[in-house]
Amino acid sequence: MLSIKNLHAGVEGKKILKGINLQVNAGEVHAIMGPNGSGKSSLASVLAGRESYEVTEGDVTLDEKELLEMSPEDRAREGLFLAFQYPVEIPGVSNINFLKTALNEIRSYRSLAPLDAKSFLALTKEKQKLVEFDAKFTNRSLNEGFSGGEKKRNEIFQLAMLEPKLSILDETDSGLDIDALRIVSNGVNRLRTDKNAFIIITHYQRLLEYIVPDFVHVLYDGRIVKSGTKALALELEEKGYDWLKEEAQLQEQV
Amino acid sequence: MASSTDILTDITEKDYEFGFVTDIEMDIAPAGLSEETIHFISAKKNEPEWLLDWRLKAYKAFQKQSMPHWQNFEMPDIDFQKISYYAAPKQKKQYNSLDEVDPELIATFEKLGIPLSEQKTLAGVAVDAVFDSVSVATTYKGKLKELGIIFCSFSEAVQEHPELVRKYAGSVVPHSDNIFASLNAAVFSDGSFVYIPKGVRCPMELSTYFRINTENTGQFERTLIIADEGAYVSYLEGCTAPRRDENQLHAAVVELIAMENAEIKYSTVQNWYPGDKDGKGGIYNFVTKRGICKGDNAKISWTQVETGSAITWKYPSVILQGDNSEGEFYSVAVTKNKQIADTGTKMHHIGANTRSRIISKGISAGHGQNSYRGLVQVGSNAKNARNFTQCDSLLIGDQCGAHTFPYIESKNSTATIEHEATTSKIGEDQIFYLNQRGIDTEKAVALIVNGYAREVLNQLPMEFAVEAQKLLSITLEGSVG
Ligand SMILES: Nc1ncnc2c1ncn2[C@@H]1O[C@H](COP(=O)(O)OP(=O)(O)O)[C@@H](O)[C@H]1O
Ligand SMILES: [Mg+2]
């Protein structure tokens, strides 16, 4: 589904991603771990098309389509969803109005008629239940005055509503207490199918107890320095990231 | 992919939708301003002596005044002798029914989205349509008459209700108030008149639609609204003008009078031609709007959505004379390309326990310059007067400007005056967030701007809130990405 080949990218001349290779197939969950500043959010931003990043080398396809050539909105319409590490607040724009606009834009791109008010409401209710999202938030202004945890849960609610092919969750677990973490994970697990895929960026092994990944990758200084299964996450928890430094340096030499 | 700065320098002008000209035979006074001009207008309208005298007094006042100098832009040179002060569609003087109105005129208003036939009118909205200098139609007159409500053109009111006009016209905005108000008093040609009798709640929105059509004319309309004791009325004005390379002057006067326990809600959606992207052409909108809460517990509320005009210069104000009276000002002003807006309000607290609330939302894009100018004045008898002012500015791009000039003069130590101000930019983060949900940049900006203006838009009557929302989106099309 997603294929990243030798991706190099940076900001204002500063190299941040230094040759990422990753293959994600439908039905899979990939976890990306790594110390602060290793480039995890940058990878998510580059995939989603944030303007400030410049891609200097490499290739990314989503279902055979060249992702890097598309505008950010077209990537979203093609089925890429990013649950932001820091969701923004948009005062005065109701959550529900925003979602309706988003959903209908995506539908229009796929030549589908806009959802009528009734079907939209029904869908909202269904998804709210699925990810246990409190209805009182749906009519409030988008993320305005939401706590960190509420914002993260809103990201998952949006994910449920928009039904993307590929979802990237950027540290959705940080700032969540244990109950919220369980609710969010349950939501994600319910949304998993054999047709969609998830990339879960996290700092902690904790989340991966709830959302069990098929693969774990370690990002270090802009490169994936190690890939494995869930066992790798446990190993990282135990040993920290320092031991990877050497591996990274070794890789650099080749 | 284009960077945001590329996109911003690539600002394109969305076509002004209402820029067409109606081809109709007009009765036009030759350009020029003199006592003769005033005699001419007054005679055309068959006015009583006292009104002619008042006009002439105003003209004298006008001649003594100079242009204002305190605004935050350079006053353009306006040659008052080059303007024609009267233009009317050639036809009967008075229309008794719509059947007598030139079909071309009806078609014009239809094109503007203002159907004049009562069957097609928005349910619950009575419309007066003013084309250049004269009112062409007032709908639902009969229905309103049953309730004792008078809603007609100003000229008609002069003929039919001279005692009311004589008593109140110029009572809130005197003929010598400022140069534009004096000019208006001297040469005004028409406008709307509303009287709501004691205890009557006007059951529908009253609305006037102003249209400038003829070249080199100015539009000088007067609106006078009187809500007698315990009465209520909600009034809406809208306006457009053809696209022209010359600037045209619009100098209107609006006076509102609210008696004891009465409430007047006055909403404006101003979309005069703003000029092209280089600042060529456009309407000079120099307007004096003032209301007085004459009796206790009266309330006046101004709501304005200002998207058009090359220059907007207006400060709808409230004189809070009655005890416990209340004044409100809700404003969204958008400037883009080379547009200038210098707008705000004055709240004069005279009575005890008077309250005022000011919510101003400025939006600047392109090279637009947006100034909020406000005065909160508390007199020595205004015990426990309260004001709250919230003054926000939103910048789109980095070539526009936002300025605020809040003035406070308080002579009463029991008064509470609160002022909050913010300036923000539409963030790339916000736009990217919406992009990532499948919403393109144009729509994203529209969403963000409408959200930002929500508090003001919510004050508009329903049908118009939707229109205003669309107008905001269209106005800002091409401002980003
Ligand atoms: N907009 C930016 N401008 C300059 N440097 C940036 C920017 N965004 C991220 N970086 C840098 O890129 C590196 C990777 O950051 P990030 O992708 O946020 O890492 P992670 O998400 O793994 O913590 C860091 O050194 C960070 O300082
Ligand atoms: Mg990060």
Coordinates of N, CA and C in Angstrom, one line a residue, chain B residues 287-446:
Chain B
V287 N -19.9 57.3 5.7 CA -21.2 57.2 6.2 C -21.3 57.6 7.7
T288 N -22.4 58.3 8.0 CA -22.6 58.6 9.4 C -23.9 57.9 9.9
K289 N -23.7 57.1 10.9 CA -24.8 56.3 11.5 C -24.8 56.5 13.0
R290 N -25.9 56.9 13.5 CA -26.0 57.1 14.9 C -27.4 56.8 15.4
G291 N -27.5 56.3 16.6 CA -28.8 56.0 17.2 C -28.8 56.6 18.6
I292 N -30.1 56.8 19.0 CA -30.2 57.3 20.4 C -31.2 56.4 21.1
C293 N -30.8 56.0 22.3 CA -31.7 55.3 23.2 C -32.3 56.4 24.0
K294 N -33.4 56.9 23.6 CA -34.0 58.1 24.2 C -34.6 57.8 25.6
G295 N -35.3 56.7 25.6 CA -36.0 56.3 26.8 C -35.3 55.3 27.7
D296 N -35.8 55.0 28.9 CA -35.2 54.0 29.7 C -35.3 52.7 29.1
N297 N -34.4 51.8 29.4 CA -34.4 50.4 28.9 C -34.4 50.2 27.4
A298 N -34.1 51.2 26.7 CA -34.1 51.1 25.2 C -32.8 50.4 24.8
K299 N -32.9 49.8 23.6 CA -31.7 49.1 23.1 C -31.5 49.3 21.6
I300 N -30.2 49.6 21.3 CA -29.9 49.7 19.9 C -28.7 48.8 19.6
S301 N -28.8 48.0 18.5 CA -27.7 47.1 18.2 C -27.3 47.3 16.8
W302 N -26.1 47.6 16.5 CA -25.6 47.7 15.1 C -24.8 46.4 14.8
T303 N -25.1 45.8 13.7 CA -24.2 44.7 13.2 C -23.8 45.1 11.8
Q304 N -22.6 45.0 11.5 CA -22.1 45.3 10.1 C -21.1 44.2 9.6
V305 N -21.4 43.9 8.4 CA -20.4 43.1 7.7 C -19.9 43.9 6.5
E306 N -18.7 44.4 6.5 CA -18.2 45.3 5.6 C -17.2 44.6 4.7
T307 N -17.5 44.3 3.4 CA -16.5 43.6 2.6 C -16.2 44.4 1.4
G308 N -17.0 45.4 1.0 CA -16.8 46.2 -0.2 C -16.1 47.5 0.1
S309 N -16.2 48.4 -1.0 CA -15.8 49.8 -0.9 C -14.2 49.9 -1.0
A310 N -13.8 50.9 -1.7 CA -12.3 51.2 -1.7 C -11.9 51.8 -0.4
I311 N -12.8 52.7 0.1 CA -12.5 53.2 1.5 C -13.8 53.2 2.3
T312 N -13.7 52.6 3.5 CA -14.9 52.6 4.3 C -14.5 53.5 5.5
W313 N -15.4 54.5 5.8 CA -15.2 55.4 6.9 C -16.5 55.5 7.6
K314 N -16.7 54.8 8.7 CA -18.0 54.8 9.4 C -17.9 54.3 10.8
Y315 N -18.7 54.9 11.6 CA -18.6 54.7 13.1 C -20.0 54.7 13.7
P316 N -20.7 53.6 13.4 CA -22.1 53.6 13.9 C -22.1 53.7 15.5
S317 N -22.8 54.7 15.9 CA -22.7 55.0 17.4 C -24.0 54.9 18.1
V318 N -24.0 54.9 19.4 CA -25.2 54.9 20.2 C -25.1 55.9 21.3
I319 N -26.1 56.8 21.4 CA -26.2 57.7 22.5 C -27.1 57.0 23.6
L320 N -26.5 56.7 24.7 CA -27.3 55.9 25.7 C -27.8 56.9 26.7
Q321 N -28.9 57.5 26.4 CA -29.5 58.6 27.2 C -30.4 58.0 28.3
G322 N -31.3 57.1 27.9 CA -32.2 56.6 28.9 C -31.4 55.7 29.9
D323 N -31.9 55.7 31.2 CA -31.3 54.8 32.2 C -31.4 53.4 31.7
N324 N -30.5 52.6 32.1 CA -30.5 51.1 31.8 C -30.5 50.8 30.3
S325 N -30.2 51.8 29.5 CA -30.3 51.5 28.1 C -29.0 50.8 27.6
E326 N -29.1 50.2 26.4 CA -28.1 49.3 26.0 C -27.7 49.5 24.6
G327 N -26.4 49.6 24.3 CA -25.9 49.7 22.9 C -25.0 48.6 22.6
E328 N -25.1 48.1 21.3 CA -24.2 47.1 20.9 C -23.6 47.4 19.5
F329 N -22.4 47.0 19.3 CA -21.8 47.1 18.0 C -21.0 45.9 17.6
Y330 N -21.5 45.2 16.6 CA -20.8 43.9 16.2 C -20.3 44.2 14.7
S331 N -19.1 44.0 14.5 CA -18.5 44.3 13.2 C -17.5 43.3 12.7
V332 N -17.7 43.0 11.4 CA -16.7 42.3 10.6 C -16.3 43.2 9.5
A333 N -15.0 43.6 9.4 CA -14.6 44.4 8.3 C -13.5 43.7 7.6
V334 N -13.6 43.5 6.2 CA -12.6 42.8 5.5 C -12.0 43.8 4.5
T335 N -10.7 43.8 4.5 CA -10.0 44.6 3.4 C -9.0 43.7 2.7
K336 N -9.1 43.8 1.4 CA -8.0 43.0 0.6 C -7.6 43.9 -0.5
N337 N -6.7 43.4 -1.4 CA -6.1 44.3 -2.4 C -5.6 45.6 -1.8
K338 N -6.2 46.7 -2.3 CA -5.7 48.0 -1.8 C -6.8 48.7 -0.9
Q339 N -7.8 47.9 -0.5 CA -8.9 48.5 0.3 C -8.5 49.0 1.6
I340 N -9.2 50.0 2.0 CA -9.0 50.7 3.3 C -10.3 50.7 4.1
A341 N -10.2 50.3 5.4 CA -11.4 50.4 6.3 C -10.9 51.1 7.5
D342 N -11.6 52.2 7.9 CA -11.4 52.9 9.1 C -12.7 52.9 9.8
T343 N -13.0 52.0 10.6 CA -14.4 51.8 11.1 C -14.3 51.4 12.6
G344 N -15.4 51.7 13.3 CA -15.6 51.3 14.7 C -16.8 52.0 15.2
T345 N -16.8 52.4 16.4 CA -18.1 52.9 17.0 C -17.8 53.9 18.1
K346 N -18.9 54.6 18.5 CA -18.8 55.4 19.7 C -20.0 55.0 20.5
M347 N -19.7 54.9 21.8 CA -20.8 54.6 22.8 C -20.8 55.8 23.8
H348 N -21.8 56.5 23.8 CA -21.9 57.7 24.7 C -22.8 57.3 25.9
H349 N -22.2 57.0 27.0 CA -23.0 56.7 28.2 C -23.4 57.9 28.9
I350 N -24.7 58.2 28.9 CA -25.3 59.4 29.6 C -26.1 59.0 30.8
G351 N -27.0 58.0 30.6 CA -27.9 57.6 31.6 C -27.2 56.6 32.6
A352 N -27.9 56.4 33.7 CA -27.3 55.5 34.7 C -27.5 54.0 34.3
N353 N -26.6 53.2 34.7 CA -26.6 51.7 34.4 C -26.7 51.4 32.9
T354 N -26.1 52.3 32.1 CA -26.2 52.0 30.7 C -25.0 51.0 30.4
R355 N -25.3 50.2 29.4 CA -24.3 49.1 29.1 C -24.0 49.2 27.6
S356 N -22.8 48.9 27.2 CA -22.5 48.8 25.8 C -21.5 47.6 25.6
R357 N -21.6 47.1 24.4 CA -20.8 45.9 24.1 C -20.3 46.1 22.7
I358 N -19.0 46.0 22.5 CA -18.4 46.2 21.2 C -17.6 45.0 20.8
I359 N -17.9 44.4 19.7 CA -17.2 43.2 19.2 C -16.7 43.6 17.8
S360 N -15.5 43.8 17.6 CA -15.0 44.1 16.3 C -14.0 43.1 15.8
K361 N -14.2 42.6 14.6 CA -13.3 41.6 14.0 C -12.8 42.2 12.7
G362 N -11.6 42.5 12.6 CA -11.0 43.0 11.4 C -10.3 41.9 10.7
I363 N -10.4 41.9 9.4 CA -9.7 40.8 8.6 C -8.9 41.6 7.5
S364 N -7.6 41.4 7.4 CA -6.9 42.1 6.4 C -6.2 41.1 5.5
A365 N -6.3 41.3 4.2 CA -5.6 40.4 3.3 C -4.9 41.3 2.2
G366 N -4.0 40.7 1.4 CA -3.4 41.5 0.3 C -2.7 42.7 0.9
H367 N -2.9 43.8 0.3 CA -2.4 45.1 0.9 C -3.4 45.9 1.7
G368 N -4.5 45.2 2.1 CA -5.6 45.9 2.8 C -5.1 46.5 4.1
Q369 N -5.7 47.6 4.5 CA -5.4 48.2 5.7 C -6.7 48.4 6.5
N370 N -6.7 47.9 7.7 CA -7.9 47.8 8.5 C -7.7 48.5 9.9
S371 N -8.4 49.5 10.2 CA -8.3 50.2 11.4 C -9.6 50.1 12.2
Y372 N -9.5 49.8 13.5 CA -10.6 49.9 14.4 C -10.4 51.2 15.2
R373 N -11.5 52.0 15.2 CA -11.4 53.3 15.9 C -12.7 53.3 16.8
G374 N -12.5 53.4 18.1 CA -13.7 53.4 19.0 C -13.5 54.4 20.1
L375 N -14.7 54.9 20.5 CA -14.7 55.8 21.6 C -15.8 55.3 22.6
V376 N -15.4 55.1 23.9 CA -16.3 54.8 24.9 C -16.3 56.0 25.9
Q377 N -17.4 56.7 25.9 CA -17.5 57.9 26.7 C -18.5 57.8 27.8
V378 N -18.1 58.1 29.0 CA -19.0 57.9 30.2 C -19.1 59.3 30.8
G379 N -20.4 59.8 30.8 CA -20.7 61.1 31.4 C -20.8 61.0 32.9
S380 N -20.8 62.2 33.6 CA -20.8 62.2 35.0 C -22.0 61.6 35.7
N381 N -23.1 61.6 34.9 CA -24.3 61.0 35.5 C -24.5 59.5 35.2
A382 N -23.6 59.0 34.5 CA -23.8 57.6 34.0 C -23.2 56.6 35.1
K383 N -23.9 56.6 36.2 CA -23.5 55.7 37.3 C -23.5 54.3 36.9
N384 N -22.5 53.5 37.3 CA -22.4 52.1 37.0 C -22.5 51.7 35.5
A385 N -22.1 52.7 34.7 CA -22.1 52.3 33.3 C -21.1 51.2 33.1
R386 N -21.4 50.4 32.1 CA -20.5 49.3 31.8 C -20.2 49.2 30.3
N387 N -19.0 48.9 30.0 CA -18.6 48.7 28.6 C -17.7 47.5 28.5
F388 N -17.9 46.7 27.5 CA -17.0 45.6 27.2 C -16.6 45.7 25.7
T389 N -15.3 45.8 25.4 CA -14.9 45.9 24.1 C -13.9 44.7 23.8
Q390 N -14.2 44.1 22.7 CA -13.3 43.0 22.2 C -13.0 43.4 20.8
C391 N -11.7 43.5 20.5 CA -11.3 44.0 19.3 C -10.2 43.1 18.7
D392 N -10.6 42.3 17.7 CA -9.6 41.3 17.2 C -9.2 41.6 15.7
S393 N -8.0 41.3 15.4 CA -7.5 41.5 14.1 C -7.0 40.2 13.5
L394 N -7.3 39.9 12.3 CA -6.8 38.7 11.7 C -6.0 39.1 10.4
L395 N -4.8 38.6 10.3 CA -4.0 39.0 9.1 C -3.9 37.8 8.2
I396 N -4.0 38.0 6.9 CA -3.8 36.9 6.0 C -2.7 37.4 5.1
G397 N -1.5 36.8 5.2 CA -0.4 37.3 4.5 C 0.4 38.3 5.3
D398 N 1.5 38.9 4.7 CA 2.3 39.8 5.5 C 2.5 41.1 4.9
Q399 N 1.5 41.5 4.0 CA 1.6 42.8 3.4 C 0.5 43.7 3.7
C400 N -0.4 43.2 4.6 CA -1.6 43.9 5.0 C -1.3 44.5 6.4
G401 N -2.3 45.3 6.9 CA -2.1 46.0 8.2 C -3.3 46.0 9.0
A402 N -3.2 45.9 10.3 CA -4.3 46.1 11.2 C -3.9 47.1 12.3
H403 N -4.8 47.9 12.6 CA -4.5 49.0 13.6 C -5.7 49.2 14.5
T404 N -5.4 49.5 15.8 CA -6.6 49.8 16.7 C -6.4 51.1 17.4
F405 N -7.4 51.8 17.5 CA -7.4 53.1 18.2 C -8.5 53.2 19.1
P406 N -8.4 52.6 20.3 CA -9.5 52.7 21.3 C -9.3 53.9 22.1
Y407 N -10.4 54.7 22.3 CA -10.3 55.9 23.2 C -11.4 55.7 24.3
I408 N -11.0 56.1 25.5 CA -11.9 56.0 26.6 C -11.9 57.3 27.3
E409 N -13.1 57.9 27.5 CA -13.2 59.1 28.3 C -14.2 58.8 29.4
S410 N -13.8 58.8 30.6 CA -14.8 58.5 31.7 C -14.8 59.6 32.7
K411 N -16.0 60.1 33.0 CA -16.1 61.1 34.0 C -16.9 60.5 35.3
N412 N -17.0 59.2 35.3 CA -17.7 58.6 36.4 C -16.9 57.4 36.9
S413 N -16.5 57.5 38.2 CA -15.6 56.5 38.8 C -16.3 55.2 39.0
T414 N -17.6 55.1 38.9 CA -18.3 53.9 39.1 C -18.4 53.0 37.9
A415 N -17.9 53.6 36.8 CA -18.0 52.9 35.5 C -17.0 51.8 35.4
T416 N -17.4 50.7 34.7 CA -16.5 49.6 34.4 C -16.3 49.5 32.9
I417 N -15.0 49.6 32.6 CA -14.7 49.6 31.1 C -13.7 48.5 30.9
E418 N -14.0 47.5 30.1 CA -13.1 46.5 29.8 C -12.7 46.5 28.3
H419 N -11.4 46.3 28.0 CA -11.0 46.3 26.7 C -10.1 45.1 26.4
E420 N -10.4 44.3 25.4 CA -9.5 43.2 25.1 C -9.2 43.3 23.6
A421 N -7.9 43.0 23.3 CA -7.6 43.1 21.9 C -6.6 42.0 21.5
T422 N -6.8 41.4 20.4 CA -5.9 40.3 19.9 C -5.5 40.6 18.4
T423 N -4.4 40.2 18.1 CA -4.0 40.1 16.6 C -3.5 38.7 16.3
S424 N -4.0 38.1 15.3 CA -3.5 36.8 15.0 C -3.4 36.7 13.5
K425 N -2.6 35.7 13.1 CA -2.4 35.4 11.7 C -3.1 34.1 11.4
I426 N -3.6 33.9 10.2 CA -4.0 32.6 9.8 C -2.8 31.8 9.8
G427 N -2.7 30.8 10.6 CA -1.4 30.0 10.7 C -1.3 29.0 9.6
E428 N -0.1 28.8 9.1 CA 0.1 27.7 8.2 C -0.3 26.4 8.8
D429 N -0.1 26.3 10.2 CA -0.5 25.1 10.9 C -2.0 24.8 10.7
Q430 N -2.8 25.9 10.9 CA -4.2 25.7 10.8 C -4.6 25.3 9.3
I431 N -4.0 25.9 8.4 CA -4.3 25.6 7.0 C -3.9 24.1 6.7
F432 N -2.7 23.8 7.1 CA -2.2 22.4 6.9 C -3.1 21.4 7.5
Y433 N -3.5 21.7 8.7 CA -4.4 20.8 9.5 C -5.7 20.5 8.6
L434 N -6.3 21.6 8.1 CA -7.5 21.4 7.3 C -7.2 20.7 6.0
N435 N -6.0 21.1 5.3 CA -5.6 20.4 4.1 C -5.5 18.9 4.4
Q436 N -4.9 18.6 5.5 CA -4.7 17.1 5.8 C -6.0 16.4 6.0
R437 N -7.1 17.1 6.1 CA -8.4 16.5 6.2 C -9.2 16.5 4.9
G438 N -8.4 16.9 3.8 CA -9.0 16.9 2.5 C -9.6 18.2 2.1
I439 N -9.4 19.3 2.8 CA -10.0 20.6 2.5 C -9.0 21.5 1.9
D440 N -9.3 22.0 0.7 CA -8.2 22.8 0.0 C -8.0 24.1 0.7
T441 N -7.0 24.8 0.3 CA -6.6 26.0 1.0 C -7.6 27.1 1.0
E442 N -8.2 27.3 -0.2 CA -9.3 28.3 -0.3 C -10.4 28.1 0.7
K443 N -10.9 26.8 0.7 CA -12.0 26.5 1.6 C -11.5 26.6 3.0
A444 N -10.3 26.2 3.3 CA -9.7 26.3 4.6 C -9.8 27.7 5.2
V445 N -9.3 28.6 4.3 CA -9.3 30.0 4.7 C -10.7 30.5 5.0
A446 N -11.7 30.1 4.1 CA -13.1 30.5 4.3 C -13.6 29.9 5.7

